[in-house]
Coordinates of C-alpha atoms and ligand atoms in Angstrom, one line a residue:
M1 CA 0.0 0.0 0.0
G2 CA 1.4 3.4 -1.0
T3 CA 0.7 6.8 0.5
A4 CA -0.2 10.2 -0.7
K5 CA 0.7 13.5 1.1
L6 CA -1.7 16.3 1.5
I7 CA -0.6 19.7 2.9
L8 CA -3.4 21.7 4.3
D9 CA -2.7 25.0 6.0
G10 CA 0.9 24.0 6.4
Q11 CA 0.0 20.7 8.1
E12 CA 1.0 17.5 6.4
Y13 CA -1.3 14.5 6.3
E14 CA -0.4 11.0 5.0
L15 CA -3.2 9.2 3.2
P16 CA -3.1 5.6 2.1
T17 CA -3.5 4.7 -1.5
V18 CA -5.3 1.7 -3.0
V19 CA -4.6 0.1 -6.4
G20 CA -7.2 -1.9 -8.4
S21 CA -6.4 -5.1 -10.3
E22 CA -6.0 -3.0 -13.6
G23 CA -3.6 -0.6 -11.9
E24 CA -6.0 2.3 -11.2
V25 CA -4.9 4.3 -8.2
G26 CA -7.2 5.8 -5.5
I27 CA -6.3 8.0 -2.6
D28 CA -8.3 6.7 0.5
I29 CA -9.6 9.9 2.1
S30 CA -12.0 8.1 4.5
K31 CA -10.1 9.3 7.5
L32 CA -9.4 12.8 6.2
R33 CA -12.1 14.6 8.1
S34 CA -11.3 13.1 11.4
L35 CA -7.6 14.0 10.9
S36 CA -8.0 17.5 9.5
R37 CA -11.7 18.6 9.7
A38 CA -11.6 19.0 5.9
I39 CA -13.7 17.0 3.4
T40 CA -13.2 16.7 -0.4
V41 CA -15.5 18.3 -2.8
D42 CA -16.3 16.6 -6.1
S43 CA -19.4 17.9 -7.8
G44 CA -21.1 15.1 -9.9
Y45 CA -18.6 12.6 -8.3
G46 CA -16.4 12.7 -11.4
N47 CA -13.4 11.9 -9.4
T48 CA -14.8 9.9 -6.5
G49 CA -14.5 6.1 -6.1
S50 CA -17.6 5.1 -4.1
C51 CA -16.8 1.4 -3.7
H52 CA -14.5 -1.5 -4.5
S53 CA -16.1 -3.6 -7.2
A54 CA -15.0 -6.8 -9.0
I55 CA -17.8 -6.7 -11.6
T56 CA -17.1 -4.3 -14.5
F57 CA -13.9 -2.7 -15.8
I58 CA -14.0 0.4 -18.0
N59 CA -11.0 2.2 -19.4
G60 CA -12.6 5.3 -20.9
E61 CA -9.4 6.5 -22.6
Q62 CA -8.9 3.3 -24.5
G63 CA -12.6 2.4 -25.0
I64 CA -12.4 -0.8 -23.0
L65 CA -15.4 -2.4 -21.3
R66 CA -15.2 -5.9 -19.6
Y67 CA -17.7 -7.8 -17.5
R68 CA -15.9 -9.9 -14.9
G69 CA -12.8 -9.7 -17.1
Y70 CA -14.5 -10.7 -20.4
P71 CA -14.3 -8.1 -23.2
I72 CA -17.7 -6.8 -24.2
E73 CA -16.9 -7.6 -27.9
Q74 CA -16.5 -11.3 -27.1
L75 CA -19.7 -11.5 -25.0
A76 CA -21.6 -9.6 -27.6
E77 CA -20.5 -12.1 -30.3
H78 CA -20.8 -15.4 -28.4
A79 CA -23.0 -15.2 -25.2
S80 CA -26.7 -15.2 -24.5
F81 CA -28.2 -12.6 -22.3
S82 CA -29.1 -15.1 -19.6
E83 CA -25.4 -16.3 -19.6
V84 CA -24.3 -12.7 -19.1
C85 CA -26.9 -12.2 -16.3
Y86 CA -25.4 -15.3 -14.5
L87 CA -21.8 -14.0 -15.1
L88 CA -22.5 -10.6 -13.7
I89 CA -24.5 -11.8 -10.7
Y90 CA -22.4 -14.9 -9.7
G91 CA -19.0 -13.9 -11.0
A92 CA -18.2 -16.7 -13.4
L93 CA -19.7 -18.0 -16.7
P94 CA -22.1 -20.8 -16.0
N95 CA -21.5 -24.4 -17.0
R96 CA -24.2 -26.2 -19.0
Q97 CA -26.1 -27.4 -16.0
Q98 CA -25.9 -24.1 -14.2
L99 CA -27.2 -22.3 -17.3
E100 CA -30.0 -24.8 -17.7
D101 CA -31.1 -24.4 -14.1
F102 CA -30.8 -20.6 -14.3
N103 CA -32.9 -20.5 -17.5
E104 CA -35.4 -22.8 -16.0
G105 CA -35.7 -20.4 -13.0
L106 CA -36.2 -17.4 -15.4
T107 CA -38.9 -19.3 -17.2
Y108 CA -40.7 -20.6 -14.1
H109 CA -40.9 -17.2 -12.4
S110 CA -42.2 -15.2 -15.4
M111 CA -45.9 -15.0 -14.4
L112 CA -47.2 -12.1 -12.3
H113 CA -49.6 -12.6 -9.4
E114 CA -53.0 -12.3 -11.0
D115 CA -53.9 -9.4 -8.6
M116 CA -51.1 -7.3 -10.1
K117 CA -53.2 -7.1 -13.3
K118 CA -55.6 -4.8 -11.4
L119 CA -52.7 -2.4 -10.7
F120 CA -52.2 -2.0 -14.4
E121 CA -55.8 -1.1 -14.8
G122 CA -55.3 2.0 -12.6
Y123 CA -52.9 3.8 -15.0
P124 CA -54.0 6.2 -17.6
P125 CA -53.7 4.7 -21.2
N126 CA -50.8 7.1 -22.1
A127 CA -48.8 6.4 -18.9
H128 CA -45.1 6.3 -19.6
P129 CA -43.9 2.6 -19.3
M130 CA -40.9 3.7 -17.2
A131 CA -43.3 5.0 -14.5
I132 CA -45.2 1.7 -14.6
L133 CA -42.0 -0.4 -14.5
S134 CA -40.6 1.5 -11.6
S135 CA -43.8 1.3 -9.5
M136 CA -44.6 -2.3 -10.4
V137 CA -41.1 -3.4 -9.4
T138 CA -41.6 -1.6 -6.0
S139 CA -45.0 -3.4 -5.8
L140 CA -43.3 -6.8 -6.2
A141 CA -42.0 -6.2 -2.6
T142 CA -45.6 -6.4 -1.4
Y143 CA -46.0 -9.8 -3.0
Y144 CA -42.7 -11.1 -1.8
P145 CA -42.2 -9.5 1.6
N146 CA -39.5 -12.1 2.6
A147 CA -37.3 -11.1 -0.3
M148 CA -34.4 -10.1 2.1
Q149 CA -34.4 -13.5 3.9
E150 CA -30.9 -14.8 3.3
D151 CA -32.0 -18.1 1.8
R152 CA -34.4 -16.4 -0.6
I153 CA -32.2 -13.8 -2.2
D154 CA -31.4 -16.0 -5.2
L155 CA -35.0 -16.8 -5.7
N156 CA -36.0 -13.2 -5.6
I157 CA -33.2 -12.3 -8.1
L158 CA -34.7 -14.8 -10.5
R159 CA -38.2 -13.4 -9.9
L160 CA -37.1 -9.9 -10.5
L161 CA -35.2 -10.6 -13.7
S162 CA -38.1 -12.7 -15.0
K163 CA -41.1 -10.7 -14.0
A164 CA -39.6 -7.4 -15.2
T165 CA -40.0 -8.6 -18.8
T166 CA -43.6 -9.5 -18.1
I167 CA -44.3 -6.1 -16.5
A168 CA -42.6 -4.3 -19.4
S169 CA -44.6 -6.1 -22.1
L170 CA -47.9 -5.7 -20.2
S171 CA -47.3 -2.0 -19.8
Y172 CA -46.9 -1.8 -23.6
K173 CA -50.0 -3.9 -24.2
K174 CA -51.9 -1.7 -21.9
S175 CA -50.8 1.5 -23.8
I176 CA -52.1 0.1 -27.1
G177 CA -55.3 -1.3 -25.6
Q178 CA -54.5 -4.9 -26.4
P179 CA -55.2 -7.9 -24.2
F180 CA -52.3 -9.1 -22.0
I181 CA -50.3 -12.0 -23.4
Y182 CA -49.1 -14.5 -20.8
P183 CA -45.6 -15.8 -20.8
R184 CA -44.9 -19.3 -22.3
N185 CA -42.7 -21.9 -20.7
D186 CA -41.3 -23.3 -23.9
L187 CA -39.6 -20.0 -24.9
S188 CA -36.3 -18.5 -23.9
Y189 CA -36.0 -15.3 -21.9
T190 CA -35.6 -13.1 -25.0
E191 CA -38.1 -15.1 -27.1
N192 CA -40.7 -14.9 -24.3
F193 CA -40.3 -11.1 -24.1
L194 CA -40.9 -10.7 -27.9
H195 CA -43.9 -13.1 -27.6
M196 CA -45.5 -11.1 -24.8
M197 CA -44.9 -7.8 -26.6
F198 CA -46.1 -8.7 -30.1
A199 CA -48.3 -11.8 -30.0
V200 CA -52.1 -11.3 -30.2
P201 CA -54.6 -13.9 -29.1
A202 CA -56.2 -14.2 -32.6
E203 CA -53.2 -15.6 -34.4
P204 CA -50.0 -17.6 -33.9
Y205 CA -46.9 -15.5 -33.4
E206 CA -43.6 -16.6 -34.9
I207 CA -40.4 -15.3 -33.3
N208 CA -38.2 -13.7 -35.9
P209 CA -34.7 -14.9 -35.2
V210 CA -33.1 -11.6 -36.4
R211 CA -35.2 -9.6 -33.9
E212 CA -34.3 -12.1 -31.2
R213 CA -30.6 -11.9 -31.9
A214 CA -30.7 -8.1 -32.0
L215 CA -32.6 -8.1 -28.6
N216 CA -30.0 -10.4 -27.1
L217 CA -27.2 -8.1 -28.3
L218 CA -28.8 -4.9 -27.1
L219 CA -29.5 -6.4 -23.6
I220 CA -25.9 -7.7 -23.3
L221 CA -24.4 -4.3 -24.3
H222 CA -26.5 -2.6 -21.6
A223 CA -26.0 -5.2 -18.9
D224 CA -23.6 -3.2 -16.6
H225 CA -21.5 -0.1 -16.6
E226 CA -20.0 0.1 -13.2
Q227 CA -20.9 3.2 -11.0
N228 CA -23.1 5.2 -13.3
C229 CA -26.0 7.3 -12.1
S230 CA -28.6 4.5 -11.8
T231 CA -26.2 1.9 -10.4
S232 CA -24.9 4.3 -7.8
T233 CA -28.6 5.0 -6.9
V234 CA -29.2 1.3 -6.5
R235 CA -26.2 1.1 -4.2
M236 CA -27.2 4.2 -2.3
V237 CA -30.7 3.0 -1.6
G238 CA -29.5 -0.5 -0.9
S239 CA -26.9 0.8 1.5
S240 CA -29.8 1.6 3.9
Q241 CA -30.7 -2.1 3.7
A242 CA -33.9 -1.3 1.7
N243 CA -35.1 -4.5 0.0
L244 CA -34.0 -5.6 -3.5
Y245 CA -37.2 -4.5 -5.2
A246 CA -37.1 -1.0 -3.7
S247 CA -33.4 -0.6 -4.5
I248 CA -33.8 -1.6 -8.1
A249 CA -37.0 0.5 -8.6
A250 CA -34.9 3.5 -7.5
G251 CA -32.3 2.7 -10.2
I252 CA -35.1 2.5 -12.8
S253 CA -36.2 6.0 -11.8
A254 CA -32.6 7.3 -12.1
L255 CA -32.2 5.7 -15.5
W256 CA -35.3 7.5 -16.8
G257 CA -33.7 10.9 -17.1
P258 CA -32.7 12.2 -20.5
L259 CA -29.0 12.6 -19.5
H260 CA -28.9 8.9 -18.7
G261 CA -31.0 6.0 -20.1
G262 CA -33.7 8.4 -21.3
A263 CA -31.3 9.6 -23.9
N264 CA -32.2 6.7 -26.3
Q265 CA -35.8 8.0 -26.6
K266 CA -34.5 11.6 -27.0
V267 CA -32.1 10.5 -29.8
I268 CA -34.8 9.2 -32.0
E269 CA -37.0 12.2 -31.3
M270 CA -34.0 14.4 -32.2
L271 CA -33.4 12.5 -35.5
Q272 CA -37.1 12.7 -36.3
M273 CA -37.0 16.4 -35.7
I274 CA -34.0 16.8 -38.0
H275 CA -35.7 14.7 -40.7
E276 CA -38.8 16.8 -40.5
D277 CA -36.6 19.9 -40.8
G278 CA -35.3 18.7 -44.3
D279 CA -32.5 16.5 -43.0
N280 CA -30.5 19.7 -42.1
Y281 CA -28.1 18.0 -39.6
Q282 CA -25.5 20.8 -39.8
K283 CA -28.1 23.2 -38.3
Y284 CA -28.4 20.9 -35.2
V285 CA -24.6 20.5 -34.9
D286 CA -24.4 24.3 -34.9
M287 CA -27.2 24.5 -32.3
A288 CA -25.4 22.0 -30.1
K289 CA -22.3 24.2 -30.2
D290 CA -24.2 27.3 -29.2
K291 CA -24.5 27.0 -25.4
S292 CA -27.3 29.6 -25.3
S293 CA -29.6 27.3 -27.4
G294 CA -29.8 24.8 -24.5
F295 CA -29.7 22.1 -27.2
R296 CA -27.3 19.1 -26.9
L297 CA -26.7 16.3 -29.4
M298 CA -28.5 13.5 -27.7
G299 CA -26.5 10.2 -27.7
F300 CA -23.2 12.2 -27.7
G301 CA -20.7 12.5 -24.9
H302 CA -20.0 10.4 -21.9
R303 CA -18.5 11.0 -18.5
V304 CA -16.1 8.1 -18.8
Y305 CA -15.5 7.4 -22.5
K306 CA -13.1 10.0 -24.0
N307 CA -12.1 8.2 -27.2
F308 CA -15.0 6.0 -28.2
D309 CA -17.7 4.0 -26.6
P310 CA -17.1 0.3 -27.5
R311 CA -20.9 -0.4 -27.2
A312 CA -21.7 2.3 -29.8
R313 CA -19.1 0.8 -32.2
I314 CA -20.8 -2.6 -32.0
L315 CA -24.3 -1.1 -32.3
K316 CA -23.4 1.0 -35.3
K317 CA -22.3 -2.1 -37.2
A318 CA -25.4 -4.0 -35.9
A319 CA -27.7 -1.3 -37.0
D320 CA -26.6 -1.8 -40.6
E321 CA -27.0 -5.6 -40.4
V322 CA -30.3 -5.7 -38.5
L323 CA -32.0 -3.1 -40.8
E324 CA -30.8 -5.0 -43.9
D325 CA -31.9 -8.4 -42.5
L326 CA -35.3 -7.1 -41.5
G327 CA -35.6 -5.3 -44.9
V328 CA -36.1 -1.9 -43.1
N329 CA -35.0 1.3 -44.8
D330 CA -34.9 4.0 -42.1
P331 CA -33.9 7.5 -43.3
L332 CA -33.0 8.2 -39.6
L333 CA -30.0 5.8 -40.0
D334 CA -28.5 8.0 -42.7
I335 CA -29.1 11.1 -40.7
A336 CA -27.4 9.5 -37.7
R337 CA -24.4 8.5 -39.8
N338 CA -24.1 12.0 -41.3
L339 CA -24.5 13.7 -37.9
E340 CA -21.8 11.5 -36.4
Q341 CA -19.5 12.2 -39.3
V342 CA -20.0 16.0 -39.1
A343 CA -19.7 16.1 -35.3
L344 CA -16.5 13.9 -35.3
E345 CA -14.8 16.3 -37.6
D346 CA -15.9 19.5 -35.8
E347 CA -13.4 21.1 -33.5
F348 CA -16.1 21.7 -30.7
F349 CA -16.7 18.0 -30.4
V350 CA -13.1 16.9 -31.0
K351 CA -11.8 19.3 -28.3
R352 CA -14.3 18.1 -25.8
K353 CA -13.8 14.4 -26.8
L354 CA -17.5 13.9 -27.5
Y355 CA -18.3 10.7 -29.3
P356 CA -21.6 8.7 -29.9
N357 CA -22.5 6.7 -26.8
V358 CA -24.5 3.5 -26.5
D359 CA -27.8 5.4 -27.0
F360 CA -26.9 6.9 -30.4
Y361 CA -27.7 3.8 -32.6
S362 CA -29.7 1.7 -30.2
G363 CA -33.0 3.5 -30.9
I364 CA -32.7 2.9 -34.7
I365 CA -32.4 -0.9 -34.0
Y366 CA -35.3 -0.8 -31.5
S367 CA -37.4 1.0 -34.1
A368 CA -36.5 -1.5 -36.8
M369 CA -37.7 -4.2 -34.3
T370 CA -41.0 -2.2 -34.1
I371 CA -40.4 -1.4 -30.4
P372 CA -42.2 1.9 -29.8
T373 CA -40.1 4.9 -28.9
N374 CA -41.5 5.3 -25.3
M375 CA -40.4 1.7 -24.6
F376 CA -36.7 2.4 -25.4
T377 CA -35.7 3.3 -21.9
V378 CA -37.6 0.3 -20.6
M379 CA -35.5 -1.8 -22.9
F380 CA -32.4 -0.2 -21.4
A381 CA -33.7 -1.0 -17.9
L382 CA -34.3 -4.7 -18.8
G383 CA -30.7 -4.9 -20.0
R384 CA -29.3 -3.1 -17.0
L385 CA -31.2 -5.3 -14.5
P386 CA -28.4 -7.9 -14.0
G387 CA -25.9 -5.2 -13.5
W388 CA -28.0 -3.4 -10.8
I389 CA -28.6 -6.8 -9.2
A390 CA -24.9 -7.8 -9.2
Q391 CA -23.9 -4.4 -7.8
W392 CA -26.6 -4.6 -5.1
K393 CA -25.5 -8.1 -4.2
E394 CA -21.8 -7.2 -4.1
M395 CA -22.6 -4.2 -1.9
R396 CA -24.7 -6.3 0.5
E397 CA -22.0 -9.0 0.8
D398 CA -19.2 -6.5 1.4
P399 CA -18.5 -6.3 5.1
K400 CA -17.1 -2.8 4.6
T401 CA -20.4 -1.4 3.3
R402 CA -21.8 1.5 5.4
I403 CA -24.9 3.5 4.8
N404 CA -24.0 5.9 1.9
R405 CA -24.0 9.4 3.2
P406 CA -22.0 12.2 1.5
R407 CA -21.2 15.4 3.2
Q408 CA -21.6 19.0 1.9
I409 CA -20.1 22.4 2.1
Y410 CA -22.8 24.5 3.6
T411 CA -23.3 27.9 1.9
G412 CA -26.5 29.1 3.5
P413 CA -27.1 31.9 6.1
K414 CA -25.3 31.8 9.4
E415 CA -27.3 31.4 12.6
R416 CA -30.1 34.0 12.9
A417 CA -33.0 34.5 15.2
Y418 CA -36.6 33.6 14.2
E419 CA -38.5 36.8 13.2
P420 CA -42.1 37.1 14.3
I421 CA -44.4 37.3 11.2
E422 CA -45.3 41.0 11.8
D423 CA -41.6 41.9 11.6
R424 CA -40.8 40.3 8.2
Ligands
ACO501 N1 -23.8 18.1 -27.1 C1 -23.2 19.2 -27.1 N2 -22.2 19.6 -26.1 C2 -22.0 18.6 -25.2 C3 -22.6 17.4 -25.2 C4 -23.6 17.1 -26.2 N3 -24.2 15.9 -26.2 N4 -22.2 16.7 -24.1 C5 -21.3 17.4 -23.5 N5 -21.2 18.6 -24.1 C6 -20.2 19.7 -23.8 C7 -20.7 20.5 -22.6 O1 -21.4 21.6 -22.9 C8 -19.3 20.8 -21.9 O2 -18.8 21.9 -22.6 P1 -17.8 23.0 -21.8 O3 -16.6 22.2 -21.4 O4 -17.5 24.0 -22.9 O5 -18.7 23.5 -20.7 C9 -18.5 19.6 -22.2 O6 -19.0 19.0 -23.4 C10 -18.5 18.6 -21.1 O7 -19.8 18.2 -20.8 P2 -20.4 17.9 -19.4 O8 -21.9 18.1 -19.4 O9 -19.6 18.6 -18.3 O10 -20.0 16.4 -19.3 P3 -20.6 15.3 -18.2 O11 -19.5 14.3 -18.1 O12 -21.0 16.0 -17.0 O13 -21.9 14.7 -19.0 C11 -23.3 13.5 -20.4 C12 -21.9 13.6 -19.7 C13 -24.4 13.8 -19.4 C14 -23.4 12.2 -21.1 C15 -23.3 14.7 -21.5 O14 -22.3 14.4 -22.5 C16 -24.7 14.8 -22.2 O15 -25.5 15.5 -21.7 N6 -24.9 14.0 -23.4 C17 -26.2 14.0 -24.0 C18 -27.1 13.1 -23.3 C19 -26.7 11.6 -23.5 O16 -26.5 11.2 -24.6 N7 -26.8 10.8 -22.4 C20 -26.5 9.4 -22.4 C21 -25.2 9.1 -21.7 S1 -24.8 7.4 -21.9 C22 -25.8 6.7 -20.8 O17 -26.1 7.1 -19.7 C23 -26.2 5.4 -21.1

């Protein structure tokens, strides 16, 4: 263990350093306040390590993303989403038997308690499916109140992963006024989701293998991303020992924002707007450069990736292939490519190291799969579930976990006396 020295008002403090398995160095300031009365300030936590984690490694400068050591490119090419769920949550790739058992658990737990259907009835028809997903996941805690019992954690992890796809597809069916489609035990996790989303009782539904492969890929690419906004929220809520469902529901809410997972919906809305405006993408690049416009290129930029986002690279290629295989000709894909080209050559974006992120091409693929725009962020949430669960589990099992509680620099008024109302 090394040390770092901090000189504060002439007084020297020695602080221990920690080094991760890929060589990243952290200065452990956990004792700083008790030693010196000072805290560190790091708005947006851009330079703060909030935990030790063995789940996901990112090197933003080199565009590296690995789950449990496995490069995202290899997982995207070879793995199934359920294999990746197992890998993230349990730390190793499953053998054949483990994967079979895990898949069986996912299938077996996909039905919702019949009473939950009544909860869906209460939402207005145009309710955003993220609101439904978040509140339904919290509601699962009322059906499984023993979720935090040690010997039931794994069971509830399966329940959550499985029932989330049912909740998501029912929220879609509700929004278009179609009858709910129940899960089928002969289908895989991804097939079952497509079946519940797109089947109608009147006719048999055939799963299109291109759609199923694309779904598998999208879910894998979203499965974890270390301490991002929603994952940190899950850990924050979970650190108070709130139950699994409540912690994950909080993550879903954090993901909804347009600066995070909600960006995938905003990207398509932006591309549509550009299309309706005569495909004039240069105008929007100029607007994004003009801070006073308040406009940002959605799907561009990332807190961590400063060279390229490896997920966006995979998705850009996949977008071409999926659209071709499905026979879809989407003018928005051309706009996206042109926009990317122009932005990547523009000094404003180059200087700030702004590149397309995972959300830039994902919406085009979702659209080609006929997934409606307001379901895009729900798709992200389904993909991110295993990551949230793995991080929640790791936090719970780490004996060093304390309730998360940052400090602040107070900038309000100094002490003053209460003024009676007639004197104000
Ligand atoms: N368009 C135009 N300018 C941008 C963009 C953008 N998309 N993103 C960042 N910038 C500019 C900022 O104005 C700032 O400029 P300045 O240094 O002159 O002030 C600089 O680049 C740095 O931006 P910050 O907002 O400070 O970067 P931060 O790391 O806090 O934010 C974020 C990252 C939220 C992703 C940001 O790039 C953004 O808003 N992007 C658009 C939304 C988006 O695509 N979100 C999805 C992120 S990926 C995910 O969550 C799955």
